[in-house]
mmCIF file of C-alpha atoms in Angstrom:
data_model
loop_
_atom_site.group_PDB
_atom_site.id
_atom_site.type_symbol
_atom_site.label_atom_id
_atom_site.label_comp_id
_atom_site.label_asym_id
_atom_site.label_seq_id
_atom_site.Cartn_x
_atom_site.Cartn_y
_atom_site.Cartn_z
ATOM 1 C CA PRO S 1 105.410 132.216 75.159
ATOM 2 C CA SER S 2 105.053 130.209 71.956
ATOM 3 C CA VAL S 3 106.704 127.230 73.737
ATOM 4 C CA LEU S 4 104.356 127.560 76.681
ATOM 5 C CA GLN S 5 101.277 127.615 74.379
ATOM 6 C CA LYS S 6 102.380 124.227 72.958
ATOM 7 C CA LEU S 7 102.528 122.747 76.458
ATOM 8 C CA GLU S 8 99.037 123.822 77.306
ATOM 9 C CA GLY S 9 97.424 120.772 75.621
ATOM 10 C CA SER S 10 93.857 120.218 74.670
ATOM 11 C CA LYS S 11 91.071 122.575 75.825
ATOM 12 C CA SER S 12 88.620 119.727 75.883
ATOM 13 C CA ARG S 13 87.652 118.119 79.188
ATOM 14 C CA GLY S 14 89.752 115.153 80.340
ATOM 15 C CA GLN S 15 88.898 112.559 82.942
ATOM 16 C CA LEU S 16 91.364 110.683 85.079
ATOM 17 C CA LEU S 17 91.099 106.864 84.880
ATOM 18 C CA ILE S 18 93.126 104.402 86.901
ATOM 19 C CA PHE S 19 93.613 100.619 86.625
ATOM 20 C CA GLY S 20 96.074 98.196 88.044
ATOM 21 C CA ALA S 21 97.612 98.012 91.569
ATOM 22 C CA THR S 22 96.281 100.506 93.992
ATOM 23 C CA ASN S 23 97.898 99.382 97.271
ATOM 24 C CA TRP S 24 100.564 102.105 97.513
ATOM 25 C CA ASP S 25 102.340 100.370 100.386
ATOM 26 C CA LEU S 26 103.033 97.323 98.162
ATOM 27 C CA ILE S 27 103.856 99.002 94.857
ATOM 28 C CA GLY S 28 107.529 98.817 94.084
ATOM 29 C CA ARG S 29 108.307 96.530 97.086
ATOM 30 C CA LYS S 30 108.901 92.812 97.458
ATOM 31 C CA GLU S 31 107.157 92.812 100.826
ATOM 32 C CA VAL S 32 105.338 95.199 103.086
ATOM 33 C CA PRO S 33 107.493 96.841 105.778
ATOM 34 C CA LYS S 34 106.730 95.629 109.289
ATOM 35 C CA GLN S 35 105.471 99.091 110.376
ATOM 36 C CA GLN S 36 103.005 99.024 107.463
ATOM 37 C CA ALA S 37 101.626 95.593 108.245
ATOM 38 C CA ALA S 38 98.312 97.046 109.374
ATOM 39 C CA TYR S 39 97.744 98.255 105.793
ATOM 40 C CA ARG S 40 98.533 94.915 104.201
ATOM 41 C CA ASN S 41 95.002 94.385 102.898
ATOM 42 C CA LEU S 42 94.259 97.904 101.798
ATOM 43 C CA GLY S 43 93.857 98.579 98.099
ATOM 44 C CA GLN S 44 93.186 96.062 95.369
ATOM 45 C CA ASN S 45 94.034 95.513 91.747
ATOM 46 C CA LEU S 46 91.646 97.172 89.413
ATOM 47 C CA TRP S 47 91.214 94.981 86.317
ATOM 48 C CA GLY S 48 89.524 97.710 84.265
ATOM 49 C CA PRO S 49 89.541 101.535 84.132
ATOM 50 C CA HIS S 50 87.993 103.283 87.152
ATOM 51 C CA ARG S 51 87.321 106.936 87.987
ATOM 52 C CA TYR S 52 88.174 108.777 91.164
ATOM 53 C CA GLY S 53 84.763 109.790 92.521
ATOM 54 C CA GLY S 54 85.985 112.737 94.567
ATOM 55 C CA LEU S 55 87.325 114.802 91.663
ATOM 56 C CA GLY S 56 83.894 115.952 90.482
ATOM 57 C CA GLY S 57 84.181 118.111 87.383
ATOM 58 C CA LEU S 58 87.882 118.638 87.591
ATOM 59 C CA ARG S 59 89.358 119.029 84.096
ATOM 60 C CA VAL S 60 92.516 117.061 83.663
ATOM 61 C CA ARG S 61 95.293 118.239 81.310
ATOM 62 C CA SER S 62 97.897 115.552 81.947
ATOM 63 C CA VAL S 63 98.957 112.736 84.321
ATOM 64 C CA VAL S 64 102.564 111.971 85.319
ATOM 65 C CA SER S 65 104.320 108.922 86.897
ATOM 66 C CA GLY S 66 107.811 107.537 86.628
ATOM 67 C CA PRO S 67 109.811 104.363 85.937
ATOM 68 C CA CYS S 68 110.332 103.690 89.662
ATOM 69 C CA ALA S 69 107.845 106.110 91.338
ATOM 70 C CA ALA S 70 105.097 104.863 93.652
ATOM 71 C CA HIS S 71 103.387 108.225 93.512
ATOM 72 C CA SER S 72 101.567 110.024 90.673
ATOM 73 C CA LEU S 73 100.851 113.643 89.633
ATOM 74 C CA LEU S 74 97.903 115.240 87.881
ATOM 75 C CA ILE S 75 98.042 118.613 86.143
ATOM 76 C CA SER S 76 94.639 120.192 85.973
ATOM 77 C CA ALA S 77 93.435 122.456 83.038
ATOM 78 C CA ASP S 78 93.891 125.464 85.166
ATOM 79 C CA GLY S 79 97.585 124.661 85.857
ATOM 80 C CA ARG S 80 97.349 123.320 89.351
ATOM 81 C CA LEU S 81 99.289 120.358 90.499
ATOM 82 C CA TRP S 82 97.805 117.394 92.400
ATOM 83 C CA SER S 83 99.649 114.361 93.891
ATOM 84 C CA TRP S 84 98.917 111.011 95.518
ATOM 85 C CA GLY S 85 100.618 107.704 96.400
ATOM 86 C CA ARG S 86 103.485 106.828 98.670
ATOM 87 C CA ASN S 87 104.938 109.705 100.519
ATOM 88 C CA GLU S 88 107.729 108.520 102.963
ATOM 89 C CA LYS S 89 110.140 111.146 101.833
ATOM 90 C CA GLY S 90 107.603 113.996 101.417
ATOM 91 C CA GLN S 91 107.602 113.675 97.616
ATOM 92 C CA LEU S 92 103.926 114.523 97.422
ATOM 93 C CA GLY S 93 104.541 118.109 98.536
ATOM 94 C CA HIS S 94 101.852 118.271 101.243
ATOM 95 C CA GLY S 95 104.251 119.167 104.086
ATOM 96 C CA ASP S 96 104.029 115.606 105.677
ATOM 97 C CA THR S 97 104.957 112.012 105.008
ATOM 98 C CA LYS S 98 101.404 110.576 105.031
ATOM 99 C CA ARG S 99 100.318 108.316 102.180
ATOM 100 C CA VAL S 100 97.523 109.777 100.032
ATOM 101 C CA GLU S 101 94.994 107.490 98.383
ATOM 102 C CA ALA S 102 93.494 109.918 95.819
ATOM 103 C CA PRO S 103 94.702 113.044 93.999
ATOM 104 C CA LYS S 104 95.161 115.904 96.455
ATOM 105 C CA LEU S 105 95.965 119.621 95.512
ATOM 106 C CA ILE S 106 99.434 120.662 96.450
ATOM 107 C CA GLU S 107 98.605 123.838 98.290
ATOM 108 C CA VAL S 108 102.122 125.240 98.467
ATOM 109 C CA LEU S 109 102.109 125.442 94.684
ATOM 110 C CA ALA S 110 98.504 126.573 94.245
ATOM 111 C CA SER S 111 99.383 130.095 93.263
ATOM 112 C CA GLU S 112 101.676 128.870 90.481
ATOM 113 C CA ALA S 113 100.767 127.858 86.949
ATOM 114 C CA ILE S 114 102.185 124.391 86.356
ATOM 115 C CA VAL S 115 102.886 123.426 82.706
ATOM 116 C CA ALA S 116 104.853 120.111 83.294
ATOM 117 C CA ALA S 117 106.085 117.775 85.995
ATOM 118 C CA ALA S 118 108.110 114.602 86.579
ATOM 119 C CA CYS S 119 108.313 111.894 89.282
ATOM 120 C CA GLY S 120 111.499 110.334 90.637
ATOM 121 C CA ARG S 121 111.587 107.527 93.229
ATOM 122 C CA ASN S 122 111.394 109.877 96.158
ATOM 123 C CA HIS S 123 111.234 113.363 94.614
ATOM 124 C CA THR S 124 109.114 115.390 92.258
ATOM 125 C CA LEU S 125 109.894 118.214 89.686
ATOM 126 C CA ALA S 126 107.336 120.737 88.549
ATOM 127 C CA LEU S 127 107.773 123.344 85.844
ATOM 128 C CA THR S 128 106.117 126.706 86.501
ATOM 129 C CA ASP S 129 105.022 129.330 84.011
ATOM 130 C CA PRO S 130 106.342 132.706 85.179
ATOM 131 C CA THR S 131 104.051 134.594 82.786
ATOM 132 C CA ALA S 132 101.101 133.571 84.853
ATOM 133 C CA ALA S 133 102.672 134.358 88.223
ATOM 134 C CA PRO S 134 103.791 137.650 89.908
ATOM 135 C CA ALA S 135 106.621 139.196 87.895
ATOM 136 C CA GLY S 136 110.201 138.773 88.997
ATOM 137 C CA ILE S 137 113.384 140.518 88.154
ATOM 138 C CA GLY S 138 114.843 139.811 84.704
ATOM 139 C CA ASP S 139 113.404 137.940 81.743
ATOM 140 C CA PRO S 140 110.711 135.398 82.500
ATOM 141 C CA VAL S 141 112.167 131.887 82.352
ATOM 142 C CA PRO S 142 110.192 128.705 83.126
ATOM 143 C CA ALA S 143 111.660 127.512 86.355
ATOM 144 C CA PRO S 144 111.591 123.991 87.781
ATOM 145 C CA THR S 145 110.557 123.522 91.409
ATOM 146 C CA GLY S 146 111.629 120.477 93.383
ATOM 147 C CA ILE S 147 109.546 118.654 95.977
ATOM 148 C CA PRO S 148 111.445 116.481 98.440
ATOM 149 C CA SER S 149 113.106 114.204 98.809
ATOM 150 C CA HIS S 150 115.846 114.321 96.226
ATOM 151 C CA PRO S 151 119.024 112.952 97.872
ATOM 152 C CA CYS S 152 120.744 116.268 97.329
ATOM 153 C CA PHE S 153 117.982 118.623 98.566
ATOM 154 C CA PRO S 154 116.614 119.594 102.025
ATOM 155 C CA PRO S 155 112.889 119.012 102.730
ATOM 156 C CA GLY S 156 110.438 121.494 101.364
ATOM 157 C CA SER S 157 109.291 122.889 98.027
ATOM 158 C CA ASN S 158 112.516 124.344 96.581
ATOM 159 C CA PRO S 159 113.189 126.398 93.419
ATOM 160 C CA ILE S 160 115.971 124.719 91.446
ATOM 161 C CA MET S 161 118.959 127.019 90.951
ATOM 162 C CA TYR S 162 118.673 127.274 87.148
ATOM 163 C CA ASN S 163 119.454 130.400 85.135
ATOM 164 C CA GLY S 164 119.411 129.148 81.598
ATOM 165 C CA GLN S 165 117.086 129.337 78.561
ATOM 166 C CA PRO S 166 113.385 128.613 78.902
ATOM 167 C CA ILE S 167 112.745 124.999 79.790
ATOM 168 C CA THR S 168 110.647 122.721 77.547
ATOM 169 C CA LYS S 169 110.960 119.249 79.184
ATOM 170 C CA LEU S 170 111.628 117.651 82.555
ATOM 171 C CA GLY S 171 112.632 114.114 83.343
ATOM 172 C CA CYS S 172 113.324 112.203 86.559
ATOM 173 C CA GLY S 173 115.122 108.860 87.214
ATOM 174 C CA ALA S 174 115.333 107.199 90.526
ATOM 175 C CA GLU S 175 117.654 109.752 92.235
ATOM 176 C CA PHE S 176 118.437 112.151 89.404
ATOM 177 C CA SER S 177 116.788 114.696 87.130
ATOM 178 C CA MET S 178 117.153 116.068 83.596
ATOM 179 C CA VAL S 179 116.153 119.513 82.252
ATOM 180 C CA LEU S 180 115.896 120.320 78.492
ATOM 181 C CA ASP S 181 115.865 123.931 77.317
ATOM 182 C CA CYS S 182 114.362 125.466 74.127
ATOM 183 C CA LYS S 183 117.787 125.579 72.458
ATOM 184 C CA GLY S 184 118.288 121.844 72.622
ATOM 185 C CA ASN S 185 120.657 121.901 75.642
ATOM 186 C CA LEU S 186 120.484 119.143 78.165
ATOM 187 C CA PHE S 187 121.109 119.665 81.896
ATOM 188 C CA SER S 188 121.397 117.030 84.584
ATOM 189 C CA PHE S 189 121.606 116.972 88.368
ATOM 190 C CA GLY S 190 121.309 114.502 91.287
ATOM 191 C CA CYS S 191 123.185 111.224 91.861
ATOM 192 C CA PRO S 192 125.770 110.200 89.174
ATOM 193 C CA GLU S 193 126.321 106.681 90.493
ATOM 194 C CA TYR S 194 125.689 104.868 87.130
ATOM 195 C CA GLY S 195 126.880 107.654 84.804
ATOM 196 C CA GLN S 196 123.229 108.617 84.115
ATOM 197 C CA LEU S 197 124.043 112.369 84.323
ATOM 198 C CA GLY S 198 126.168 112.177 81.166
ATOM 199 C CA HIS S 199 129.252 113.957 82.507
ATOM 200 C CA ASN S 200 131.600 110.966 82.027
ATOM 201 C CA SER S 201 131.849 110.266 85.690
ATOM 202 C CA ASP S 202 130.094 108.193 88.427
ATOM 203 C CA GLY S 203 131.129 110.760 91.045
ATOM 204 C CA LYS S 204 132.461 108.003 93.351
ATOM 205 C CA PHE S 205 134.852 108.916 96.190
ATOM 206 C CA ILE S 206 136.095 107.257 99.351
ATOM 207 C CA ALA S 207 134.681 108.955 102.463
ATOM 208 C CA ARG S 208 135.879 108.447 105.970
ATOM 209 C CA ALA S 209 136.038 104.891 107.330
ATOM 210 C CA GLN S 210 136.593 103.687 103.714
ATOM 211 C CA ARG S 211 132.916 104.188 102.915
ATOM 212 C CA ILE S 212 132.069 104.799 99.254
ATOM 213 C CA GLU S 213 129.944 107.885 98.560
ATOM 214 C CA TYR S 214 128.909 109.809 95.465
ATOM 215 C CA ASP S 215 129.375 113.462 94.688
ATOM 216 C CA CYS S 216 125.949 114.693 93.685
ATOM 217 C CA GLU S 217 125.382 117.505 91.203
ATOM 218 C CA LEU S 218 123.392 119.974 93.295
ATOM 219 C CA VAL S 219 122.302 122.293 90.486
ATOM 220 C CA PRO S 220 121.544 121.542 86.785
ATOM 221 C CA ARG S 221 124.849 121.061 84.882
ATOM 222 C CA ARG S 222 124.944 121.120 81.042
ATOM 223 C CA VAL S 223 125.856 117.965 79.312
ATOM 224 C CA GLY S 224 128.871 119.341 77.433
ATOM 225 C CA ILE S 225 129.724 116.667 74.864
ATOM 226 C CA PHE S 226 128.197 113.662 73.051
ATOM 227 C CA VAL S 227 130.362 110.963 71.570
ATOM 228 C CA GLU S 228 130.117 107.974 69.307
ATOM 229 C CA ARG S 229 132.271 105.033 68.530
ATOM 230 C CA THR S 230 133.307 104.433 64.905
ATOM 231 C CA LYS S 231 133.575 101.141 63.209
ATOM 232 C CA ASP S 232 137.305 101.059 63.760
ATOM 233 C CA GLY S 233 136.946 101.630 67.495
ATOM 234 C CA GLN S 234 137.642 105.413 67.672
ATOM 235 C CA VAL S 235 135.634 107.487 70.115
ATOM 236 C CA LEU S 236 134.808 110.819 68.510
ATOM 237 C CA PRO S 237 132.749 113.742 69.598
ATOM 238 C CA VAL S 238 129.374 114.334 67.825
ATOM 239 C CA PRO S 239 129.236 118.045 66.715
ATOM 240 C CA ASN S 240 126.209 120.342 66.936
ATOM 241 C CA VAL S 241 123.899 118.068 68.930
ATOM 242 C CA VAL S 242 120.464 119.602 69.483
ATOM 243 C CA VAL S 243 118.372 117.546 71.846
ATOM 244 C CA ARG S 244 114.596 117.580 71.246
ATOM 245 C CA ASP S 245 113.361 115.152 73.860
ATOM 246 C CA VAL S 246 114.637 113.255 76.937
ATOM 247 C CA ALA S 247 113.439 110.227 79.018
ATOM 248 C CA CYS S 248 114.773 108.720 82.086
ATOM 249 C CA GLY S 249 114.884 105.120 83.322
ATOM 250 C CA ALA S 250 115.683 104.297 86.911
ATOM 251 C CA ASN S 251 119.426 104.652 86.299
ATOM 252 C CA HIS S 252 119.788 105.659 82.699
ATOM 253 C CA THR S 253 118.891 108.495 80.352
ATOM 254 C CA VAL S 254 117.869 108.386 76.689
#
């Protein structure tokens, strides 16, 4: 409970402001796909802060985006999750693949209290507060919920199979995710292609027809060891590592 209280943020009213590129079909792309050509002229660059007029008196607690995401998230003061932007893989969580121009409530999570969230390229993570939802079996542990499309998950809003200590932080890269618990343990899952999961492997294997594929981590796996290189070139384990924060780039983790 003490951890969750820290995540609640300010009680004062927050307003959502946006500036920069607003043509979601163009963001993150070198050119507009042919099937999207009709939308080529939609949106514009906002050279200064603007408000979304349709949000009314909505109190905003936090806003979330990602290093390679073309969608954004809003967590309201009452713990509800809103999303908007590109949606080809269903990452907005509205049960379809339609682009959304302004924040829209994710109805499938409306009964949950959301305390944190993260955006990947085509997937979304949300951290729920079980103390504000119907009681389950066992100790209440903040649980992450995934919204498609992570390369390893089927479509839909899916609870992540995690049974560890209460979670304090989420992070998403392009096609992978990180979870940090209250004890300072770091967990990762998703695509390991560039070693970004921290398990000393890129997960590469040769599939049929000599095609290279990558063995994804389907559930959060603890990063078991941290190492450092000494001045004389030795690689040694770093003992007693307690992680306090985590951030993800497209294909790397800090």
